[in-house]
CSV table of C-alpha atoms and ligand atoms in Angstrom, one decimal:
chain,number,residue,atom,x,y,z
A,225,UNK,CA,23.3,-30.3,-26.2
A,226,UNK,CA,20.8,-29.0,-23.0
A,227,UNK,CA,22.1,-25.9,-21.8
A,228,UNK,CA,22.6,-25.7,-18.2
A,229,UNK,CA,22.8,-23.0,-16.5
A,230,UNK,CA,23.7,-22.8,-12.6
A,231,UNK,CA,22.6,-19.4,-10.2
A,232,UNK,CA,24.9,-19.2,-7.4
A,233,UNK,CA,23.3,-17.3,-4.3
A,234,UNK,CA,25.1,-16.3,-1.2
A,235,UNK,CA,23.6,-16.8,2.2
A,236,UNK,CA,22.9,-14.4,5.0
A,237,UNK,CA,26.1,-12.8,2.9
A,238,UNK,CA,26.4,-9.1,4.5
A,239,UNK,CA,25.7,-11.0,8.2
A,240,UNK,CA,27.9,-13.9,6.8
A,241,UNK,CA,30.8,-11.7,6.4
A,242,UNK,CA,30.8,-10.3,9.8
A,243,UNK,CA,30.1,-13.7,11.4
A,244,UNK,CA,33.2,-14.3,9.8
A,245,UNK,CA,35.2,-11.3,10.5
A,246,UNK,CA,34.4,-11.5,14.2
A,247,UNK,CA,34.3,-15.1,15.4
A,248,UNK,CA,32.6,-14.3,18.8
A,249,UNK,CA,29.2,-13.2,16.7
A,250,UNK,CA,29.2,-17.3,16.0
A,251,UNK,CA,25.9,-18.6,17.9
A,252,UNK,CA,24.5,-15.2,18.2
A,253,UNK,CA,21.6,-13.8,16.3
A,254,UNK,CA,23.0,-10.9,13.6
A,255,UNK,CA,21.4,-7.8,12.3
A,256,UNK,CA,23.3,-5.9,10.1
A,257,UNK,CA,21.4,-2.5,10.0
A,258,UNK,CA,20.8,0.7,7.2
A,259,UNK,CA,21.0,3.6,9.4
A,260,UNK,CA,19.7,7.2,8.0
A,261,UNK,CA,20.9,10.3,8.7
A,262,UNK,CA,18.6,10.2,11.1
A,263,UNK,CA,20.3,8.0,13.6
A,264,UNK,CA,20.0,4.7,14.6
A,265,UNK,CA,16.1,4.7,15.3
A,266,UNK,CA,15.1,4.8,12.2
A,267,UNK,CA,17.3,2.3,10.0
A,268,UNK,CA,15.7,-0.7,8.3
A,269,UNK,CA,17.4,-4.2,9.0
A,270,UNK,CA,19.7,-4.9,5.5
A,271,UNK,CA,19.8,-8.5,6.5
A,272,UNK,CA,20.3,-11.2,9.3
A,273,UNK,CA,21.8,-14.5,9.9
A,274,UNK,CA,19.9,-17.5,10.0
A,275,UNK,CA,19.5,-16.9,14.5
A,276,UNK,CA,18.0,-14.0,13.6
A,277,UNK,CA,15.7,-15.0,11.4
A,278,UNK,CA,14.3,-17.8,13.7
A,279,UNK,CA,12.8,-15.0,15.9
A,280,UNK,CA,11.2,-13.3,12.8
A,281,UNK,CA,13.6,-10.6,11.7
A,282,UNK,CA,13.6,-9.6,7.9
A,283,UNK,CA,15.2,-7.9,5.3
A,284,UNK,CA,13.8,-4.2,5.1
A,285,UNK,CA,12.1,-4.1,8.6
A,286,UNK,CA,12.7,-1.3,10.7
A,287,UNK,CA,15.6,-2.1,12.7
A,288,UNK,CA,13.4,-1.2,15.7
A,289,UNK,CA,11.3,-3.8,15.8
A,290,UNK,CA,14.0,-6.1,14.9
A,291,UNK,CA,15.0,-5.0,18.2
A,292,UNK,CA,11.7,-5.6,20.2
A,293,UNK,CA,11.6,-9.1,18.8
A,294,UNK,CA,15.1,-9.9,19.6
A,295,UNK,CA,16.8,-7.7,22.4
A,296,UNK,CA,19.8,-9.7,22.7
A,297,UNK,CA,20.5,-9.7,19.0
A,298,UNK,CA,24.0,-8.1,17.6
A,299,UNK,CA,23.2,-5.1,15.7
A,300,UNK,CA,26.0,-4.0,13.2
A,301,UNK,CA,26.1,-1.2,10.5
A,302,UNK,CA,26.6,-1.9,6.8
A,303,UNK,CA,29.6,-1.4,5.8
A,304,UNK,CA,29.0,-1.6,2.0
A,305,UNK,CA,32.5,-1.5,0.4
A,306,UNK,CA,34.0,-3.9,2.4
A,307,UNK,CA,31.3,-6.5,1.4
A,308,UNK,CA,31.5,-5.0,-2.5
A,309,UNK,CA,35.4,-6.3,-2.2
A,310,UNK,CA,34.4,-9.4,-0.9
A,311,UNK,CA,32.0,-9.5,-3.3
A,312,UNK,CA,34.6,-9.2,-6.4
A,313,UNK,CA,36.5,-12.1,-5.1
A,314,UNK,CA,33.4,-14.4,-4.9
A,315,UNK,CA,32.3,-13.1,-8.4
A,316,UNK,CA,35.9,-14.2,-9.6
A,317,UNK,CA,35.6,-17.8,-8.0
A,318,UNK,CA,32.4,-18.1,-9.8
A,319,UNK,CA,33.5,-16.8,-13.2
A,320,UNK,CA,35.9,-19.5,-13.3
A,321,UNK,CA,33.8,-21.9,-13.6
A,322,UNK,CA,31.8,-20.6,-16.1
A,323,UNK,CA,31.9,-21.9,-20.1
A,324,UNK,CA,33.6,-18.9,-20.8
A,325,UNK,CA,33.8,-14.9,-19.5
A,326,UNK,CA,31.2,-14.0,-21.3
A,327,UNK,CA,28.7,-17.1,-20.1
A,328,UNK,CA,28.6,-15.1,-16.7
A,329,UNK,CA,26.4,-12.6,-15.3
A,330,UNK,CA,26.5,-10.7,-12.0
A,331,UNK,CA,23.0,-9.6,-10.8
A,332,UNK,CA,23.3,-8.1,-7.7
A,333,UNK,CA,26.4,-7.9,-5.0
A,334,UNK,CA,25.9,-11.7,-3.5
A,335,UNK,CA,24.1,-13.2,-7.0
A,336,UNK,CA,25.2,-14.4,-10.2
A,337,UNK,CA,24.1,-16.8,-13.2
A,338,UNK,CA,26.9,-19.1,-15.0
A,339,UNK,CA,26.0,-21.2,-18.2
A,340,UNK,CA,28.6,-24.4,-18.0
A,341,UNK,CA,26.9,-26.2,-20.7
A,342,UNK,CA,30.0,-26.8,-22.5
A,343,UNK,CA,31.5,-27.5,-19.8
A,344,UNK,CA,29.4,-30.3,-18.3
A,345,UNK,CA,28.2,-30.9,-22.3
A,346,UNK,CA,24.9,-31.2,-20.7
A,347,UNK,CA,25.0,-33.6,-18.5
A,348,UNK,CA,23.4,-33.2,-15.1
A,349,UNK,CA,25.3,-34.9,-13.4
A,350,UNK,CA,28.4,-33.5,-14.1
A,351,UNK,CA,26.9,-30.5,-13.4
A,352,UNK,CA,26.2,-31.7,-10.1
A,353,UNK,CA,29.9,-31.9,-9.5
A,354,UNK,CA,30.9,-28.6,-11.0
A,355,UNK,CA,28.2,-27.3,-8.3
A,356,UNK,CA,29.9,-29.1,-5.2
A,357,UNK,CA,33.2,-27.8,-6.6
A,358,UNK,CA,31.4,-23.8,-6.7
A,359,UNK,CA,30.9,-24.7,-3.0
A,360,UNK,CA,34.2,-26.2,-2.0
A,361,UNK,CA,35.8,-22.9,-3.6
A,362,UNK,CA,33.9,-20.4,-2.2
A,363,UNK,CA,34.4,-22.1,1.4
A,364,UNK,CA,38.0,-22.5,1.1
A,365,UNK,CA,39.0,-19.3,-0.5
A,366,UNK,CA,36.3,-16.9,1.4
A,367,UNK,CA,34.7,-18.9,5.1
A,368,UNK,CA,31.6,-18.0,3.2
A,369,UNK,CA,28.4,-20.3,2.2
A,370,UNK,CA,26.6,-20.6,-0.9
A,371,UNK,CA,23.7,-21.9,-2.3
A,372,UNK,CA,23.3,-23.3,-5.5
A,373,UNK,CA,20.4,-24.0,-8.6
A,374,UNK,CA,21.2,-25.7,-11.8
A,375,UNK,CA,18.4,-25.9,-14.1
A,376,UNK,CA,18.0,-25.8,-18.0
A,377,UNK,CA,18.0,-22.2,-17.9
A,378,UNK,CA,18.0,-19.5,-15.7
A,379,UNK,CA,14.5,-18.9,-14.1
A,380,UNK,CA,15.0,-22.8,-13.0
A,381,UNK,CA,18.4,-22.1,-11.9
A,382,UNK,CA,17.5,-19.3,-9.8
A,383,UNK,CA,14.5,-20.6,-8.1
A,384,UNK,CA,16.2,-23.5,-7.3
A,385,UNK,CA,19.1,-22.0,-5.8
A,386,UNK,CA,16.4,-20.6,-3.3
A,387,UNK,CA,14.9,-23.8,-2.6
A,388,UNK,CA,17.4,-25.1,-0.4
A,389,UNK,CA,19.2,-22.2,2.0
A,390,UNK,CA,21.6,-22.1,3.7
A,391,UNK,CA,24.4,-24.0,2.4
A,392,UNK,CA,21.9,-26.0,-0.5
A,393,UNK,CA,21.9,-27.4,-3.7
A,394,UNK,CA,19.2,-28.3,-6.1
A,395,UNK,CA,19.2,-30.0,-9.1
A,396,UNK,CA,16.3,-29.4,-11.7
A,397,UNK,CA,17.1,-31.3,-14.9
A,398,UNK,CA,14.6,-30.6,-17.6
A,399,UNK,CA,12.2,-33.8,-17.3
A,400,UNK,CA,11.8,-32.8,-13.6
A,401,UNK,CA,10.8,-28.8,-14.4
A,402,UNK,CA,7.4,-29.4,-14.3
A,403,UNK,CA,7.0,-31.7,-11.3
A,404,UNK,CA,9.4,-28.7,-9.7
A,405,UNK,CA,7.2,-25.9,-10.5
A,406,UNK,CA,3.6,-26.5,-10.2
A,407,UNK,CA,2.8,-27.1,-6.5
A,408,UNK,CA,5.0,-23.6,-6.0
A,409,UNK,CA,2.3,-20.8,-5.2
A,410,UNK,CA,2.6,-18.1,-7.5
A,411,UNK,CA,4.2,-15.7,-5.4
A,412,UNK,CA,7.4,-17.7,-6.0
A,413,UNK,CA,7.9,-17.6,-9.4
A,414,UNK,CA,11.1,-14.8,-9.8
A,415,UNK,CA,9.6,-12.1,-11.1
A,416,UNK,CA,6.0,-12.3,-9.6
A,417,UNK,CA,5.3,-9.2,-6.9
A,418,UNK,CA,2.8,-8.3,-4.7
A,419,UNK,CA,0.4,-7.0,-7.3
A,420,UNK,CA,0.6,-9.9,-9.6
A,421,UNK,CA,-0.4,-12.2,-7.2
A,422,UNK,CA,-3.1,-10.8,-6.0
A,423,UNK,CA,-4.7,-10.4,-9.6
A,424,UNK,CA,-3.8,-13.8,-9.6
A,425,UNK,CA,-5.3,-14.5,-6.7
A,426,UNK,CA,-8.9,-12.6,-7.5
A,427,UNK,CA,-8.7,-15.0,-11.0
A,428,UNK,CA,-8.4,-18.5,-8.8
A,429,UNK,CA,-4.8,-19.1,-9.7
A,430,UNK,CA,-2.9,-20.3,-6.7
A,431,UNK,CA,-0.2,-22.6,-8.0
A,432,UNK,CA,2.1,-22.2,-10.5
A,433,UNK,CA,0.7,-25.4,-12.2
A,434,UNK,CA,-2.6,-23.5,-12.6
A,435,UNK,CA,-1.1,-20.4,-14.1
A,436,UNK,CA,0.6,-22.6,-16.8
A,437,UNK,CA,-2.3,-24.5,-18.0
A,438,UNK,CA,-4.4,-20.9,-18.0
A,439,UNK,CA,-5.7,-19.6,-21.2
A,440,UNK,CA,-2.9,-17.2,-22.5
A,441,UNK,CA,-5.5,-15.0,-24.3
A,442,UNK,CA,-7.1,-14.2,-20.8
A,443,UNK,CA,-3.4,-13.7,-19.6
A,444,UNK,CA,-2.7,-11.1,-22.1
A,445,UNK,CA,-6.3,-9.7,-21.8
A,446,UNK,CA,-5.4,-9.2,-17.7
A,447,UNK,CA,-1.7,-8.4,-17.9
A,448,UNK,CA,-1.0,-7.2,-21.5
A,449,UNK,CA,0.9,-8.6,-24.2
A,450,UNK,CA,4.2,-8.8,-23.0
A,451,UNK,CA,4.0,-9.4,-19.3
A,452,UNK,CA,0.4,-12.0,-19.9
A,453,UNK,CA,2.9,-14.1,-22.4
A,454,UNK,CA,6.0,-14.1,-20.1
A,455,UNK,CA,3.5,-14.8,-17.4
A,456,UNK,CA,2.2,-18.0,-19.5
A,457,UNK,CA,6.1,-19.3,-20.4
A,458,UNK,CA,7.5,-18.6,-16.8
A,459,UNK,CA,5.5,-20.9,-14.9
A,460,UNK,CA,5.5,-23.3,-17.6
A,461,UNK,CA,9.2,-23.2,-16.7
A,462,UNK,CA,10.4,-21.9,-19.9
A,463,UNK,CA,13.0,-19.2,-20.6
A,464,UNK,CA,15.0,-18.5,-23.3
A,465,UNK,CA,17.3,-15.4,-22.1
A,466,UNK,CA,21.0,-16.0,-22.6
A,467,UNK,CA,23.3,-15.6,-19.7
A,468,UNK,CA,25.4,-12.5,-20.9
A,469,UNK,CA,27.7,-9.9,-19.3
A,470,UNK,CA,25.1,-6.5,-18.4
A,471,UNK,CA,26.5,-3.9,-20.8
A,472,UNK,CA,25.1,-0.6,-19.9
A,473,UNK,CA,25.3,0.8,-23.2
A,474,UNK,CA,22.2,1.0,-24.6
A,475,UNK,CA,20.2,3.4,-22.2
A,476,UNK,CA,17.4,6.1,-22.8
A,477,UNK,CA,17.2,8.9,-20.3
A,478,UNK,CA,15.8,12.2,-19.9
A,479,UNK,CA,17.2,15.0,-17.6
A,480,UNK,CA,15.4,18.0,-16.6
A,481,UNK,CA,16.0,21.1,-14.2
A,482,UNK,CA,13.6,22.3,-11.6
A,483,UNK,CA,11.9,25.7,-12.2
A,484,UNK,CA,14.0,26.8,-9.1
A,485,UNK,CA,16.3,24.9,-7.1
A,486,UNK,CA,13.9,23.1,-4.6
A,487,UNK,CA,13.5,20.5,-1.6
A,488,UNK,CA,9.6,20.6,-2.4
A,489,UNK,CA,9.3,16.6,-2.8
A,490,UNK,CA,5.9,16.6,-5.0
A,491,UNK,CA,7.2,19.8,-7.3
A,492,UNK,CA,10.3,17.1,-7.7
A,493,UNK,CA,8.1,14.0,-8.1
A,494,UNK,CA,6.2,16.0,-10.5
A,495,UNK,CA,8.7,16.3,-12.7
A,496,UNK,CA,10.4,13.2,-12.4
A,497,UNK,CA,6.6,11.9,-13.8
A,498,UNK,CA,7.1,14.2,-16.9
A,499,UNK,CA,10.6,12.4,-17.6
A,500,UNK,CA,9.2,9.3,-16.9
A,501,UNK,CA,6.4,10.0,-19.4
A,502,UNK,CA,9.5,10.8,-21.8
A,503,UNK,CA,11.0,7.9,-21.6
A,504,UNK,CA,8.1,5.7,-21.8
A,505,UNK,CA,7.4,7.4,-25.3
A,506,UNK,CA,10.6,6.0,-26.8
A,507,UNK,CA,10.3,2.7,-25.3
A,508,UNK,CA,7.3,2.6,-26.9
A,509,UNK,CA,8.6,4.2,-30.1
A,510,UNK,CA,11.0,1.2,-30.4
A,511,UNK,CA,9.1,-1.7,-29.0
A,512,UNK,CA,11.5,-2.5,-26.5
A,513,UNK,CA,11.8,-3.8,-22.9
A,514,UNK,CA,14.0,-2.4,-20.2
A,515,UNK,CA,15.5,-4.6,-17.3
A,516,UNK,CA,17.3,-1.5,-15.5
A,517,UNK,CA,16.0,1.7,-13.6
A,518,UNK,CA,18.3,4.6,-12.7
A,519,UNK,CA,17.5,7.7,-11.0
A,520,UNK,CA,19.4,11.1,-10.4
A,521,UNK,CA,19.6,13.8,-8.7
A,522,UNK,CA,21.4,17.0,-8.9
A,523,UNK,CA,22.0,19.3,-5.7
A,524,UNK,CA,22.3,22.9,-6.0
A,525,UNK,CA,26.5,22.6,-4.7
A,526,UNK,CA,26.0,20.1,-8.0
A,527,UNK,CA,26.9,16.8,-6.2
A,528,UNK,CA,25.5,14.2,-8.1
A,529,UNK,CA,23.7,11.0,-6.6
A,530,UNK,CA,22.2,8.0,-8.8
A,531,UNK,CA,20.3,5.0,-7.6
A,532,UNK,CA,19.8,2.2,-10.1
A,533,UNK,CA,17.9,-1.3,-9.7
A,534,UNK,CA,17.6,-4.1,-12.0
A,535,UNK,CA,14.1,-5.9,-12.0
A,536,UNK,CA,13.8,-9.2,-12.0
A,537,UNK,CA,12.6,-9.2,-15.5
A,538,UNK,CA,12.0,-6.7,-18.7
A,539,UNK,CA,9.2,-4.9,-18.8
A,540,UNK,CA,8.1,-1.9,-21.1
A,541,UNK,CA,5.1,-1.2,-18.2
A,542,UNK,CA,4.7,2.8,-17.6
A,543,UNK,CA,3.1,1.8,-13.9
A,544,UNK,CA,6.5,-0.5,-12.9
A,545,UNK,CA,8.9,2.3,-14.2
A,546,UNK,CA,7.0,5.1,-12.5
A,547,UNK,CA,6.6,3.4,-9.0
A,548,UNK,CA,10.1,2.3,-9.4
A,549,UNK,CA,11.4,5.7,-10.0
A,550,UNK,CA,9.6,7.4,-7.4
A,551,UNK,CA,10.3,5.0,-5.1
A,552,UNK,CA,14.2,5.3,-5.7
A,553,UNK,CA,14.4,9.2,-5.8
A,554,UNK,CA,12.2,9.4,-2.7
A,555,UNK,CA,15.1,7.4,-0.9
A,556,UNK,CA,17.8,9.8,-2.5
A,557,UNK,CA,15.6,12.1,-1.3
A,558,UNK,CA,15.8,11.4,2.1
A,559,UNK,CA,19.4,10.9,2.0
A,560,UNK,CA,20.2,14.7,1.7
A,561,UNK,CA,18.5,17.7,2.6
A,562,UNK,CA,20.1,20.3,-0.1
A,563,UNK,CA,17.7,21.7,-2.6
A,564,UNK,CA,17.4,19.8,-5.9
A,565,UNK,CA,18.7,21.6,-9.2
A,566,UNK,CA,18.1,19.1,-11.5
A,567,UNK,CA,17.2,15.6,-11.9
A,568,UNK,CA,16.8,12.4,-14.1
A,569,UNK,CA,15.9,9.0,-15.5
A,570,UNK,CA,16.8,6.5,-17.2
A,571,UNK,CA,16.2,2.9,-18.0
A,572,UNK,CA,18.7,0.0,-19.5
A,573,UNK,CA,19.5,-3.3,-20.4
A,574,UNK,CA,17.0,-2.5,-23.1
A,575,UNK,CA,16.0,-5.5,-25.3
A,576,UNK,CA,13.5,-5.9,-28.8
A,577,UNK,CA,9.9,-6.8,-27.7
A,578,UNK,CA,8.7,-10.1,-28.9
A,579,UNK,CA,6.3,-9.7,-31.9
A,580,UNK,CA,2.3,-10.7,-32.8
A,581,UNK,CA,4.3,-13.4,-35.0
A,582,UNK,CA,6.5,-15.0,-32.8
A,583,UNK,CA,3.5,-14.9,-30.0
A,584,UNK,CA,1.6,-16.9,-32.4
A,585,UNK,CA,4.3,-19.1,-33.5
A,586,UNK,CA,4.9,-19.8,-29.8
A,587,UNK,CA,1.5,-20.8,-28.5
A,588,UNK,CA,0.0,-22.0,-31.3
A,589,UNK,CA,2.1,-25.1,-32.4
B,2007,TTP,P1,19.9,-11.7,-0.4
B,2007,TTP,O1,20.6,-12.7,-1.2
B,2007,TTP,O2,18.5,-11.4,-0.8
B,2007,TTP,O3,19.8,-12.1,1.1
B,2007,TTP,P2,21.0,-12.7,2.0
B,2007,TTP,O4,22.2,-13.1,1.2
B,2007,TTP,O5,21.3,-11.8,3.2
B,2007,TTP,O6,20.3,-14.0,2.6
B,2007,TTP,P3,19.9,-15.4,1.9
B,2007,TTP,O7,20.6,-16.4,2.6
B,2007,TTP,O8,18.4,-15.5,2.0
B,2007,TTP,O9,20.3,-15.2,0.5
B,2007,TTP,O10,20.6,-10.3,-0.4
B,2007,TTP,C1,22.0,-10.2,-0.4
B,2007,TTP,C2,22.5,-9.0,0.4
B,2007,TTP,O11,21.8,-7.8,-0.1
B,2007,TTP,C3,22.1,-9.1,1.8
B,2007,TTP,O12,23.1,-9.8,2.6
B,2007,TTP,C4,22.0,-7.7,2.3
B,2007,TTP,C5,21.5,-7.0,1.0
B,2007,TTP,N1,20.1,-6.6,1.1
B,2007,TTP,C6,19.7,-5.4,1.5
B,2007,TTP,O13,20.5,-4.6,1.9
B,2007,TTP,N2,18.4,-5.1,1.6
B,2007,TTP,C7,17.4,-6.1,1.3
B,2007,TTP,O14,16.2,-5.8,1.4
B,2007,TTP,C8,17.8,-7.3,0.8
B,2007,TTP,C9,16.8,-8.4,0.5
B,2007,TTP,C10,19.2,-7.6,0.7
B,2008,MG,MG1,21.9,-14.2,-0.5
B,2009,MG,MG1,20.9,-12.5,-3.3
């Protein structure tokens, strides 16, 4: 039996929720905002509806350009709990529908992956029906839209829930992966950033129909092992990772005080780069990939404040863990101005690295 897998994506969700909450936002451009502590000048824009967008508003600009491009536009605060509680409900509808509780997995407050192989016994089609059904639920129970992917597995599912927005569906049955991937540039493929596409770009790749017919030996020789191979199988539309419940109990972290309690940011980042040196050791110890990233800080009053993000991916790459890390703790950085006591990192989600024999066994059939 095919597995199918379908990735459910919310749209404009925080923006969707406040259309909804206040009807008179409806036919207005809406930016819902990340203010800092240091007022409203210097937010970045969490997200907009689809009005907004039209005039070139985007996720993560500063909310005061959002502004200059669109003066009339309604700018509202995040309100971050309220949308986590809407959130749950969603998550509920969409575990419902799912082969069983453990063929579901959250990834991030408006996203999630269910397998319903068994429950469409892999037929497209029926799948197709189960996916109209996600939608009718989600309108009736919440006044919120979706969009949906169904694919053989997830990297299909989830790029094509993000081919049609707002309020789309695409079907990618496993005859048509191919024909669905490789006009894509390269930059789409989930999991591809800024850095990898450029590379890409200097080696003549484009399209992801290039990268898949591209010698895998010069992909590992670029990119390394791991990412050169998952690189080679992505955009040849192949995945094998099993939708599964995030368990977050198989971690490695390191913790570390500060020579003195400090609010010197490159004393902190400094150390932060020895406990990221730490736990790259292990990882490399036991061959393993990590998926999640979590940061901490301790204040001197000892409040404690984590930030966590889940990449797109596993990696076991020292470069995406240390940018990620400094990235996240400069933010929790700027969310307090206490001196620092003591701070950490960790990764998770950890899984085996494949081997040299399974590498082989893969590409040279
Ligand atoms: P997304 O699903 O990326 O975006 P979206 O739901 O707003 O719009 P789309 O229709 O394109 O899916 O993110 C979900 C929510 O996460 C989004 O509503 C707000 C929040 N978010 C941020 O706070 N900052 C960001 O940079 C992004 C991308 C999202
Ligand atoms: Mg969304
Ligand atoms: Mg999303």
């Amino acid at each position: 039996m095919d597995r199918v897998i379908i990735h459910v994506d919310m749209d404009y969700f925080y923006a969707a929720i406040e259309e909804r909450e206040d009807p008179s936002l409806k036919d207005k451009a809406v930016v819902v905002c990340m203010y800092s502590n240091r007022g409203e000048e210097s937010g970045a824009v969490s997200t907009s509806n689809y009005i907004a967008r039209k005039a070139g508003i985007r996720s993560a600009m500063p909310c005061k350009q959002a502004k200059a491009l669109k003066p009339d536009a309604v700018f509202l605060p995040v309100r971050r709990e309220f949308y986590e509680e809407v959130s749950a409900r969603v998550m509920d509808i969409l575990r419902s529908h799912a082969d069983s509780e453990d063929s579901f997995e959250k990834i991030s407050i408006d996203e999630a992956f269910l397998e319903i192989s068994e429950n469409c016994g892999g037929d497209f089609e029926k799948a197709e029906k189960i996916g109209l059904q996600i939608k009718h639920d989600v309108i009736e129970h919440e006044k919120l839209t979706c969009s949906v992917g169904i694919g053989p597995n997830k990297l299909i599912a989830k790029m094509a829930s993000s081919f049609r927005k707002p309020d789309g569906m695409t079907i990618v049955k496993p005859e048509d992966v191919r024909n669905f991937l490789n006009p894509m540039p390269v930059k789409k493929l989930w999991g591809i950033g800024k850095v990898t596409e450029e590379k890409l770009q200097q080696m003549g790749i484009e399209t992801l129909g290039q990268l898949a017919v591209y010698d895998t030996q010069e992909l590992i020789a670029q990119f390394g092992k791991n990412r050169g191979i998952w690189l080679k199988k992505a955009s040849s539309g192949i995945d094998e990772s099993p939708v599964t419940e995030r368990s977050s109990a198989d971690q490695i972290g390191r913790m570390a005080s500060l020579k003195e309690d400090t609010r010197d940011d490159e004393m902190i980042l400094a150390l932060l780069k020895e406990l990221v040196d730490d736990v790259m050791k292990k990882v490399d110890l036991r061959r393993i990939s990590f998926r999640s990233v979590t940061v901490t800080v301790i204040f001197s009053n000892f409040r404690m404040v984590t930030k966590s993000r889940t990449l797109n991916h596993p990696v076991s790459d020292r470069s995406i863990l240390q940018e990620t890390a400094r990235e996240m703790m400069l933010q929790l950085l700027h969310e307090s101005s206490m001196n620092c006591r003591r701070i950490g990192v960790r990764v998770g989600n950890l899984q085996q690295n494949i081997g040299q024999k399974s590498l082989f066994e893969y590409f040279e059939r």
